[in-house]
Short mmCIF file of C-alpha atoms in Angstrom, two decimals:
data_model
loop_
_atom_site.label_atom_id
_atom_site.label_comp_id
_atom_site.label_asym_id
_atom_site.label_seq_id
_atom_site.Cartn_x
_atom_site.Cartn_y
_atom_site.Cartn_z
CA UNK B 1 147.12 142.90 132.39
CA UNK B 2 149.22 144.74 129.75
CA UNK B 3 151.82 147.38 130.68
CA UNK B 4 149.95 150.00 129.23
CA UNK B 5 146.39 148.76 129.68
CA UNK B 6 144.91 151.65 131.70
CA UNK B 7 141.28 150.98 131.54
CA UNK B 8 138.89 148.76 133.54
CA UNK B 9 137.08 147.45 130.54
CA UNK B 10 138.98 145.88 127.62
CA UNK B 11 138.76 148.81 125.11
CA UNK B 12 141.65 150.95 124.43
CA UNK B 13 142.03 154.29 125.83
CA UNK B 14 143.51 157.55 124.19
CA UNK B 15 145.85 157.83 127.03
CA UNK B 16 147.37 154.60 125.95
CA UNK B 17 147.95 155.79 122.48
CA UNK B 18 149.30 159.14 123.88
CA UNK B 19 151.78 157.10 125.88
CA UNK B 20 152.88 155.14 122.73
CA UNK B 21 153.27 158.23 120.60
CA UNK B 22 155.47 159.97 123.41
CA UNK B 23 157.53 157.18 123.81
CA UNK B 24 158.11 156.69 120.06
CA UNK B 25 158.87 160.22 119.43
CA UNK B 26 161.51 160.75 122.17
CA UNK B 27 163.26 157.46 122.23
CA UNK B 28 164.13 158.16 125.85
CA UNK B 29 166.56 156.17 127.71
CA UNK B 30 163.94 155.37 130.31
CA UNK B 31 161.38 154.10 127.96
CA UNK B 32 161.24 150.69 129.51
CA UNK B 33 163.41 149.74 132.36
CA UNK B 34 162.11 146.22 133.31
CA UNK B 35 160.73 143.06 132.11
CA UNK B 36 157.13 144.29 131.52
CA UNK B 37 154.62 142.92 128.88
CA UNK B 38 154.84 143.99 125.40
CA UNK B 39 153.49 147.47 124.51
CA UNK B 40 153.28 147.01 120.86
CA UNK B 41 152.24 144.02 118.66
CA UNK B 42 154.74 142.46 116.21
CA UNK B 43 154.78 144.33 112.90
CA UNK B 44 152.38 143.29 110.11
CA UNK B 45 151.94 144.76 106.59
CA UNK B 46 153.71 147.71 105.60
CA UNK B 47 153.15 149.50 108.82
CA UNK B 48 155.86 147.34 110.24
CA UNK B 49 157.13 149.58 113.21
CA UNK B 50 154.25 150.46 115.46
CA UNK B 51 155.19 153.23 117.53
CA UNK B 52 155.98 152.32 121.22
CA UNK B 53 158.54 150.09 123.06
CA UNK B 54 158.41 146.41 123.81
CA UNK B 55 159.44 144.96 127.07
CA UNK B 56 162.99 145.06 128.48
CA UNK B 57 164.61 142.30 130.39
CA UNK B 58 166.97 144.31 132.45
CA UNK B 59 167.27 147.78 133.69
CA UNK B 60 168.72 150.71 131.71
CA UNK B 61 167.91 149.69 128.02
CA UNK B 62 165.31 151.57 125.99
CA UNK B 63 162.49 149.74 124.55
CA UNK B 64 162.48 148.52 120.95
CA UNK B 65 161.22 151.30 118.32
CA UNK B 66 161.09 152.14 114.69
CA UNK B 67 163.39 155.14 113.97
CA UNK B 68 162.89 157.32 110.85
CA UNK B 69 165.74 157.53 108.17
CA UNK B 70 165.96 161.31 109.16
CA UNK B 71 166.60 160.34 112.79
CA UNK B 72 169.50 158.11 111.75
CA UNK B 73 170.89 160.53 109.35
CA UNK B 74 171.01 163.14 111.84
CA UNK B 75 172.67 160.90 114.55
CA UNK B 76 175.40 159.76 112.20
CA UNK B 77 176.04 163.09 110.45
CA UNK B 78 174.35 161.67 107.16
CA UNK B 79 176.25 158.48 107.54
CA UNK B 80 179.66 160.12 107.52
CA UNK B 81 182.49 157.86 106.73
CA UNK B 82 184.05 159.47 109.97
CA UNK B 83 181.35 157.62 111.88
CA UNK B 84 182.18 154.17 110.51
CA UNK B 85 183.11 151.73 113.25
CA UNK B 86 183.03 148.47 111.24
CA UNK B 87 186.36 146.53 111.14
CA UNK B 88 186.47 146.63 107.38
CA UNK B 89 185.32 150.14 107.10
CA UNK B 90 183.45 151.23 104.00
CA UNK B 91 184.53 147.78 102.29
CA UNK B 92 182.25 145.86 104.62
CA UNK B 93 179.20 144.70 102.81
CA UNK B 94 177.13 146.17 105.75
CA UNK B 95 178.60 149.08 107.41
CA UNK B 96 178.19 149.97 111.01
CA UNK B 97 178.18 153.51 112.20
CA UNK B 98 178.54 155.15 115.52
CA UNK B 99 175.85 157.80 116.25
CA UNK B 100 174.20 159.93 118.79
CA UNK B 101 170.43 160.45 118.92
CA UNK B 102 169.41 164.08 118.90
CA UNK B 103 167.16 165.29 121.69
CA UNK B 104 165.90 168.62 122.83
CA UNK B 105 167.23 167.37 126.34
CA UNK B 106 171.03 166.87 126.17
CA UNK B 107 170.86 164.36 128.85
CA UNK B 108 168.95 161.97 126.56
CA UNK B 109 171.41 161.98 123.58
CA UNK B 110 172.15 158.30 123.59
CA UNK B 111 175.15 156.79 121.65
CA UNK B 112 173.90 154.21 119.22
CA UNK B 113 175.42 151.75 116.72
CA UNK B 114 173.63 151.73 113.34
CA UNK B 115 174.05 148.83 110.89
CA UNK B 116 173.19 149.80 107.36
CA UNK B 117 172.32 147.01 105.10
CA UNK B 118 173.20 146.77 101.34
CA UNK B 119 170.46 147.94 98.93
CA UNK B 120 167.71 145.22 98.54
CA UNK B 121 169.38 142.90 101.14
CA UNK B 122 165.92 142.58 102.61
CA UNK B 123 163.53 143.42 99.77
CA UNK B 124 160.30 142.60 101.83
CA UNK B 125 160.03 145.35 104.46
CA UNK B 126 157.56 143.15 106.52
CA UNK B 127 159.95 140.25 106.65
CA UNK B 128 162.81 142.68 107.79
CA UNK B 129 160.71 144.34 110.49
CA UNK B 130 159.49 140.96 111.96
CA UNK B 131 162.97 139.62 112.11
CA UNK B 132 164.03 142.87 113.71
CA UNK B 133 161.33 142.75 116.17
CA UNK B 134 162.18 139.10 117.14
CA UNK B 135 165.48 140.17 118.15
CA UNK B 136 164.45 143.39 119.67
CA UNK B 137 162.54 141.48 122.33
CA UNK B 138 165.66 140.09 123.82
CA UNK B 139 167.08 142.15 126.67
CA UNK B 140 170.08 140.97 128.54
CA UNK B 141 173.23 142.48 130.26
CA UNK B 142 175.55 140.16 128.13
CA UNK B 143 174.07 141.42 124.91
CA UNK B 144 174.62 144.63 122.98
CA UNK B 145 170.83 144.98 122.75
CA UNK B 146 168.84 145.78 119.67
CA UNK B 147 166.87 148.92 120.32
CA UNK B 148 165.36 149.69 116.91
CA UNK B 149 165.15 149.51 113.23
CA UNK B 150 164.30 151.65 110.05
CA UNK B 151 162.43 150.66 106.82
CA UNK B 152 162.41 153.55 104.53
CA UNK B 153 162.27 152.82 100.74
CA UNK B 154 165.12 150.41 100.01
CA UNK B 155 166.97 151.32 103.19
CA UNK B 156 167.14 148.67 105.98
CA UNK B 157 168.99 149.59 109.15
CA UNK B 158 169.25 148.17 112.76
CA UNK B 159 170.02 150.33 115.78
CA UNK B 160 171.80 148.89 118.86
CA UNK B 161 173.45 149.88 122.13
CA UNK B 162 176.76 151.33 121.39
CA UNK B 163 179.79 149.79 122.88
CA UNK B 164 182.61 152.07 123.20
CA UNK B 165 185.57 149.85 123.99
CA UNK B 166 186.32 147.93 120.82
CA UNK B 167 185.95 144.23 119.87
CA UNK B 168 187.53 141.15 121.26
CA UNK B 169 189.53 140.94 118.00
CA UNK B 170 191.21 144.22 118.57
CA UNK B 171 192.19 143.46 122.08
CA UNK B 172 193.45 139.99 121.37
CA UNK B 173 194.87 140.30 117.82
CA UNK B 174 195.65 144.24 117.38
CA UNK B 175 196.40 145.41 120.96
CA UNK B 176 198.64 148.30 121.64
CA UNK B 177 199.46 148.80 125.31
CA UNK B 178 198.53 145.44 126.78
CA UNK B 179 197.21 142.09 126.07
CA UNK B 180 194.00 140.77 127.69
CA UNK B 181 195.03 139.02 131.12
CA UNK B 182 194.08 135.50 131.66
CA UNK B 183 191.20 136.09 134.11
CA UNK B 184 189.53 138.55 131.64
CA UNK B 185 189.65 135.95 128.94
CA UNK B 186 187.88 133.40 131.20
CA UNK B 187 185.36 136.08 131.86
CA UNK B 188 184.75 136.80 128.28
CA UNK B 189 184.27 133.01 127.58
CA UNK B 190 181.64 132.89 130.30
CA UNK B 191 179.88 135.93 129.70
CA UNK B 192 179.53 135.11 125.81
CA UNK B 193 178.17 131.48 126.77
CA UNK B 194 175.67 133.15 129.08
CA UNK B 195 174.64 135.44 126.25
CA UNK B 196 174.18 132.40 123.85
CA UNK B 197 172.28 130.52 126.58
CA UNK B 198 169.85 133.30 127.33
CA UNK B 199 169.21 133.67 123.43
CA UNK B 200 168.60 130.01 123.30
CA UNK B 201 166.19 130.11 126.22
CA UNK B 202 164.14 132.88 124.39
CA UNK B 203 163.82 130.92 121.16
CA UNK B 204 166.70 132.70 119.27
CA UNK B 205 169.41 130.04 119.32
CA UNK B 206 170.84 130.65 115.94
CA UNK B 207 173.78 133.16 115.67
CA UNK B 208 175.26 133.91 112.51
CA UNK B 209 179.16 134.02 112.00
CA UNK B 210 180.02 134.10 115.77
CA UNK B 211 183.77 135.25 115.90
CA UNK B 212 185.97 137.55 117.77
CA UNK B 213 184.53 140.66 116.13
CA UNK B 214 181.17 140.04 117.39
CA UNK B 215 182.36 140.33 120.90
CA UNK B 216 182.15 143.95 122.11
CA UNK B 217 183.34 145.66 125.25
CA UNK B 218 180.82 148.10 126.79
CA UNK B 219 181.67 151.42 128.94
CA UNK B 220 182.43 149.26 132.00
CA UNK B 221 184.68 147.06 130.07
CA UNK B 222 182.25 144.00 130.28
CA UNK B 223 182.28 141.85 127.24
CA UNK B 224 178.87 141.50 125.44
CA UNK B 225 177.63 139.70 122.39
CA UNK B 226 176.62 141.80 119.35
CA UNK B 227 172.92 141.53 118.70
CA UNK B 228 173.60 141.90 114.91
CA UNK B 229 174.67 138.53 114.60
CA UNK B 230 171.28 137.29 115.51
CA UNK B 231 170.09 138.39 112.08
CA UNK B 232 171.48 137.47 108.65
CA UNK B 233 173.15 140.02 106.55
CA UNK B 234 170.34 139.53 103.81
CA UNK B 235 167.25 137.57 103.62
CA UNK B 236 168.96 134.94 101.48
CA UNK B 237 172.59 135.56 102.21
CA UNK B 238 175.19 133.39 103.65
CA UNK B 239 175.51 132.89 107.39
CA UNK B 240 179.21 132.82 107.43
CA UNK B 241 181.48 135.46 105.90
CA UNK B 242 184.79 134.08 107.43
CA UNK B 243 187.31 131.70 105.82
CA UNK B 244 186.08 128.23 105.20
CA UNK B 245 188.50 126.87 107.76
CA UNK B 246 186.55 128.44 110.32
CA UNK B 247 183.17 127.20 109.14
CA UNK B 248 181.22 124.48 110.78
CA UNK B 249 181.40 121.31 108.49
CA UNK B 250 177.70 120.75 108.38
CA UNK B 251 177.20 124.35 107.02
CA UNK B 252 179.58 123.33 104.08
CA UNK B 253 177.44 120.29 103.57
CA UNK B 254 174.10 121.72 103.57
CA UNK B 255 174.18 125.52 103.98
CA UNK B 256 172.16 125.67 107.18
CA UNK B 257 173.01 127.17 110.64
CA UNK B 258 171.86 125.05 113.51
CA UNK B 259 172.29 125.64 117.27
CA UNK B 260 175.08 123.19 117.02
CA UNK B 261 176.82 125.24 114.43
CA UNK B 262 176.81 128.06 116.87
CA UNK B 263 178.66 125.89 119.37
CA UNK B 264 181.35 124.99 116.84
CA UNK B 265 181.73 128.73 116.26
CA UNK B 266 182.02 129.32 120.04
CA UNK B 267 184.86 126.83 120.05
CA UNK B 268 186.78 128.86 117.49
CA UNK B 269 186.43 131.90 119.78
CA UNK B 270 187.86 129.85 122.69
CA UNK B 271 190.89 128.95 120.65
CA UNK B 272 191.32 132.89 119.91
CA UNK B 273 191.20 133.39 123.67
CA UNK B 274 193.78 130.52 124.53
CA UNK B 275 196.19 131.56 121.52
CA UNK B 276 195.78 135.17 121.07
CA UNK B 277 195.74 134.38 117.30
CA UNK B 278 193.00 133.52 114.85
CA UNK B 279 194.17 129.96 114.14
CA UNK B 280 191.98 127.58 112.11
CA UNK B 281 190.49 124.96 114.41
CA UNK B 282 191.83 121.98 112.42
CA UNK B 283 195.43 123.41 112.82
CA UNK B 284 195.24 124.19 116.44
CA UNK B 285 194.05 120.75 117.23
CA UNK B 286 196.76 119.10 115.23
CA UNK B 287 199.35 121.33 116.99
CA UNK B 288 198.67 119.92 120.54
CA UNK B 289 197.52 116.40 119.69
CA UNK B 290 199.54 114.34 122.00
CA UNK B 291 201.73 117.30 123.03
CA UNK B 292 201.65 120.12 125.63
CA UNK B 293 198.97 122.59 125.65
CA UNK B 294 201.67 125.19 126.24
CA UNK B 295 202.51 125.20 122.58
CA UNK B 296 199.03 126.76 121.76
CA UNK B 297 199.03 129.37 124.63
CA UNK B 298 199.37 133.02 123.89
CA UNK B 299 202.98 133.85 124.51
CA UNK B 300 202.07 137.50 125.24
CA UNK B 301 200.48 136.17 128.66
CA UNK B 302 204.18 135.30 129.57
CA UNK B 303 203.02 132.36 131.62
CA UNK B 304 200.49 134.31 133.80
CA UNK B 305 197.70 131.68 133.61
CA UNK B 306 196.85 128.49 135.24
CA UNK B 307 197.61 125.38 133.05
CA UNK B 308 194.91 123.44 134.62
CA UNK B 309 192.37 126.15 133.83
CA UNK B 310 193.81 126.44 130.14
CA UNK B 311 193.50 122.70 129.84
CA UNK B 312 189.82 122.81 130.81
CA UNK B 313 189.06 125.65 128.30
CA UNK B 314 190.93 123.55 125.67
CA UNK B 315 188.94 120.47 126.40
CA UNK B 316 185.70 122.61 126.02
CA UNK B 317 186.84 124.01 122.73
CA UNK B 318 187.76 120.45 121.63
CA UNK B 319 184.20 119.34 122.46
CA UNK B 320 182.66 122.25 120.60
CA UNK B 321 184.71 121.57 117.46
CA UNK B 322 183.55 117.88 117.18
CA UNK B 323 182.91 117.07 113.59
CA UNK B 324 179.54 115.41 114.53
CA UNK B 325 177.12 118.26 115.80
CA UNK B 326 175.26 115.93 118.21
CA UNK B 327 178.66 115.32 119.86
CA UNK B 328 179.01 118.85 120.82
CA UNK B 329 178.00 120.38 124.20
CA UNK B 330 174.92 122.74 124.64
CA UNK B 331 175.01 126.10 125.99
CA UNK B 332 173.93 125.24 129.61
CA UNK B 333 177.06 122.86 129.60
CA UNK B 334 179.18 125.70 128.58
CA UNK B 335 178.12 127.89 131.45
CA UNK B 336 178.19 125.29 134.04
CA UNK B 337 181.88 124.37 133.08
CA UNK B 338 183.08 127.92 132.65
CA UNK B 339 181.51 129.55 135.78
CA UNK B 340 183.80 127.56 138.22
CA UNK B 341 187.07 128.89 136.41
CA UNK B 342 186.27 132.60 137.30
CA UNK B 343 189.20 133.66 139.66
CA UNK B 344 188.86 137.37 139.85
CA UNK B 345 185.02 137.66 140.34
CA UNK B 346 185.35 141.09 142.51
CA UNK B 347 187.78 142.74 139.96
CA UNK B 348 185.89 145.06 137.60
CA UNK B 349 186.39 144.45 133.86
CA UNK B 350 187.66 148.03 133.17
CA UNK B 351 190.72 147.24 135.64
CA UNK B 352 191.47 144.10 133.77
CA UNK B 353 191.32 145.71 130.40
CA UNK B 354 193.46 148.78 131.51
CA UNK B 355 190.75 151.25 130.51
CA UNK B 356 189.57 154.29 132.44
CA UNK B 357 186.54 153.80 134.75
CA UNK B 358 183.25 155.10 133.09
CA UNK B 359 181.59 157.82 135.23
CA UNK B 360 178.81 159.96 134.42
CA UNK B 361 178.23 163.00 136.54
CA UNK B 362 174.49 163.35 137.38
CA UNK B 363 173.05 166.37 135.65
CA UNK B 364 171.64 169.01 137.96
CA UNK B 365 167.82 169.58 137.95
CA UNK B 366 166.77 171.97 135.18
CA UNK B 367 163.59 173.03 136.76
CA UNK B 368 162.46 174.12 140.21
CA UNK B 369 161.40 171.22 142.33
CA UNK B 370 158.11 170.81 144.20
CA UNK B 371 157.91 169.50 147.57
CA UNK B 372 157.43 166.04 145.93
CA UNK B 373 160.20 166.70 143.45
CA UNK B 374 162.52 167.87 146.36
CA UNK B 375 161.66 164.69 148.59
CA UNK B 376 162.34 162.40 145.68
CA UNK B 377 165.77 164.22 144.82
CA UNK B 378 166.93 163.66 148.39
CA UNK B 379 165.51 160.13 148.45
CA UNK B 380 163.49 160.96 151.47
CA UNK B 381 161.11 158.22 151.59
CA UNK B 382 159.24 159.55 154.98
CA UNK B 383 158.48 162.74 153.13
CA UNK B 384 157.31 161.08 150.00
CA UNK B 385 155.08 158.95 152.22
CA UNK B 386 153.59 161.83 153.85
CA UNK B 387 152.87 163.63 150.62
CA UNK B 388 151.35 160.46 149.05
CA UNK B 389 149.09 160.13 152.16
CA UNK B 390 147.99 163.71 152.11
CA UNK B 391 147.34 163.60 148.15
CA UNK B 392 145.08 160.55 148.72
CA UNK B 393 143.44 159.76 145.53
CA UNK B 394 142.82 163.12 143.85
CA UNK B 395 145.02 162.24 140.92
CA UNK B 396 142.82 159.34 140.16
CA UNK B 397 139.72 161.69 139.54
CA UNK B 398 138.04 160.82 136.11
CA UNK B 399 139.81 157.43 135.92
CA UNK B 400 137.29 155.45 138.36
CA UNK B 401 133.82 155.96 137.07
CA UNK B 402 132.01 152.79 137.25
CA UNK B 403 128.70 151.58 135.82
CA UNK B 404 126.02 150.19 137.96
CA UNK B 405 126.48 146.78 136.56
CA UNK B 406 130.18 146.79 137.68
CA UNK B 407 129.18 147.19 141.40
CA UNK B 408 129.36 143.47 141.93
CA UNK B 409 130.44 141.58 145.10
CA UNK B 410 133.88 141.21 143.51
CA UNK B 411 134.15 145.00 143.15
CA UNK B 412 133.01 145.42 146.74
CA UNK B 413 135.87 143.00 147.81
CA UNK B 414 138.36 144.79 145.73
CA UNK B 415 137.67 148.27 147.12
CA UNK B 416 137.66 146.79 150.53
CA UNK B 417 141.26 145.40 149.74
CA UNK B 418 142.27 148.92 148.70
CA UNK B 419 140.86 150.38 151.82
CA UNK B 420 142.98 147.79 153.86
CA UNK B 421 145.89 148.84 151.87
CA UNK B 422 145.24 152.46 152.51
CA UNK B 423 145.03 151.95 156.32
CA UNK B 424 148.35 149.83 156.36
CA UNK B 425 149.95 152.36 154.10
CA UNK B 426 149.00 155.30 156.53
CA UNK B 427 150.21 153.32 159.61
CA UNK B 428 153.50 152.50 157.88
CA UNK B 429 152.79 148.74 157.83
CA UNK B 430 154.30 148.59 154.26
CA UNK B 431 154.32 144.89 153.98
CA UNK B 432 150.66 144.41 154.77
CA UNK B 433 149.93 147.33 152.32
CA UNK B 434 151.77 145.50 149.45
CA UNK B 435 149.61 142.42 150.17
CA UNK B 436 146.31 144.40 150.18
CA UNK B 437 147.12 146.59 147.05
CA UNK B 438 148.26 143.55 145.24
CA UNK B 439 144.79 142.03 145.86
CA UNK B 440 143.23 145.10 144.49
CA UNK B 441 145.55 145.13 141.39
CA UNK B 442 145.29 141.46 140.71
CA UNK B 443 141.54 141.68 140.15
CA UNK B 444 142.26 143.78 137.29
CA UNK B 445 138.67 145.32 136.95
CA UNK B 446 139.89 148.85 137.97
CA UNK B 447 143.39 150.36 137.60
CA UNK B 448 144.48 153.20 139.86
CA UNK B 449 147.89 155.11 139.30
CA UNK B 450 147.92 156.28 142.91
CA UNK B 451 147.76 152.56 144.04
CA UNK B 452 150.81 151.58 141.93
CA UNK B 453 152.62 154.67 143.19
CA UNK B 454 151.82 153.79 146.85
CA UNK B 455 152.90 150.03 146.30
CA UNK B 456 156.11 151.38 144.60
CA UNK B 457 156.89 153.32 147.78
CA UNK B 458 156.14 150.35 149.96
CA UNK B 459 158.58 148.29 147.82
CA UNK B 460 161.29 151.06 148.30
CA UNK B 461 160.67 151.04 152.08
CA UNK B 462 161.18 147.15 152.14
CA UNK B 463 164.36 147.57 150.08
CA UNK B 464 162.88 146.22 146.80
CA UNK B 465 163.89 148.86 144.18
CA UNK B 466 163.22 146.52 141.24
CA UNK B 467 159.62 145.89 142.16
CA UNK B 468 159.54 149.76 142.96
CA UNK B 469 160.44 150.65 139.44
CA UNK B 470 158.13 148.22 137.73
CA UNK B 471 155.16 149.64 139.92
CA UNK B 472 156.13 153.35 139.14
CA UNK B 473 156.38 152.46 135.40
CA UNK B 474 152.83 150.94 135.57
CA UNK B 475 151.60 154.08 137.01
CA UNK B 476 153.03 156.07 134.05
CA UNK B 477 151.50 153.66 131.73
CA UNK B 478 148.05 154.33 133.46
CA UNK B 479 148.53 157.97 133.48
CA UNK B 480 151.25 158.85 130.94
CA UNK B 481 151.89 162.53 131.97
CA UNK B 482 151.66 162.18 135.91
CA UNK B 483 154.74 163.65 137.31
CA UNK B 484 154.41 161.44 140.30
CA UNK B 485 155.04 158.43 138.35
CA UNK B 486 158.34 159.69 137.09
CA UNK B 487 159.35 160.88 140.57
CA UNK B 488 158.85 157.46 141.93
CA UNK B 489 160.84 155.98 138.92
CA UNK B 490 163.75 158.50 139.91
CA UNK B 491 163.75 157.28 143.38
CA UNK B 492 163.99 153.68 142.37
CA UNK B 493 166.54 154.29 139.72
CA UNK B 494 168.61 156.14 142.27
CA UNK B 495 168.28 153.09 144.60
CA UNK B 496 169.59 150.97 141.72
CA UNK B 497 172.65 153.17 141.39
CA UNK B 498 171.51 154.32 138.06
CA UNK B 499 172.03 157.89 139.09
CA UNK B 500 172.21 159.65 135.69
CA UNK B 501 168.85 157.93 134.62
CA UNK B 502 167.57 159.02 137.92
CA UNK B 503 168.43 162.68 137.29
CA UNK B 504 167.14 162.59 134.03
CA UNK B 505 163.67 161.16 135.30
CA UNK B 506 163.63 163.94 137.85
CA UNK B 507 164.04 166.52 135.41
CA UNK B 508 161.22 165.04 133.21
CA UNK B 509 159.09 164.94 136.24
CA UNK B 510 159.69 168.64 137.06
CA UNK B 511 158.99 169.42 133.38
CA UNK B 512 155.65 167.54 133.60
CA UNK B 513 154.85 169.35 136.83
CA UNK B 514 155.46 172.78 135.45
CA UNK B 515 153.11 172.15 132.53
CA UNK B 516 150.34 171.00 134.98
CA UNK B 517 150.72 174.29 137.12
CA UNK B 518 149.74 176.19 134.07
CA UNK B 519 146.48 174.04 134.04
CA UNK B 520 145.40 170.39 133.60
CA UNK B 521 145.02 167.43 135.47
CA UNK B 522 146.92 166.13 138.39
CA UNK B 523 150.34 167.13 139.86
#
């Protein structure tokens, strides 16, 4: 059953389309929080960016959307040179801008990175949209995720999460106050190997021109791999823009990038982490052949590293840089070798980087709260339970008309499962309620937003906020403007310590509720 399939039969419903339009127009930060089925098909034809959002694989990232050129002009102050964040500035063949999406709600003004391709880099809009869509399906905490794209005339742009704390190259080669400590370098190596491994498991093993400029640091100082390298700079362009000394030998022979080529490039990043300099791999290997690894190590570390750990990292780098691609390790080997080297797992990245801690003060609600809103703002699960019991199924009215032919034995069994769930829910037997409501949902003949909301609360009562968030989102998909679905998402997000998103969601729920009070369905 699809995320936004809110009907008992298989035909589309206008509410689904309304949900898609709403999501597309607003680009809210909560558009998709978890790993739900795709809500839009891959692009085809000239209508390459269907409105809506595709699934996300981890909490807190908006779904993939098509942006208008006007959206991105406004976000970047008409692509002002003051907003350029590319290392080479305006001289780069494809410039990256920092921007902020405009929104009527100030809490939803998300920072973004916009990559603007050269004219006619991708002449076929369909091909560009399909490539972007493929990358946009990826969602992982080790990636700076792609959240959208734009095709407008000759313009081709990608939109990604913005990473505010510079690149690995800046921290390694051009640092001002302090170099990266050894434990943080090990963390970078592991996190980027995890990102590459994830991309490989999702069918996107190729990464173009992996280097220290592609490693970015997020608001918490955690290293992430830029999603931009998962697409080439142009349809027929080169995959490597760096000096030939850093290019995989097989790419020089045949001009093709393979998964093994990516491993070679990862080896050059490991050498950067060891040396604090961008040394050509051949030169680095010659430097210590038969000598001490200390000759290679970054002198700015001042000896504050484990020689044993450094030797393991160098050995991995040497394997990655093997001339024959088949002799290089795979990403799972890299993760398995680097994970045991982590020696400060409890120290936050921002501490090791020496940057301030990122804190967002949760905004105060902008609308008066109803009893449901007040209970959700206080995360009073008992009060929420009482309200849902009293509300019963009145918000499902008009959603459950069934034809005579649908009154099969299966239907009767399904409704009996819902009845058992209701009794367990009333009696606060939340695990039994989850089981019974799941039986009702799994049949798929009939969809009830109230059942999703009730099961969401059951998951919260059982300390399962991830599952609670998924159910609350499903309730929203079934009934896009139902404030209760937004309220339940707010509670689940708060339980996941995403307090700013929770406050945003609470405001949105209150806004919807205010509209309902002036007439319309539900509450």
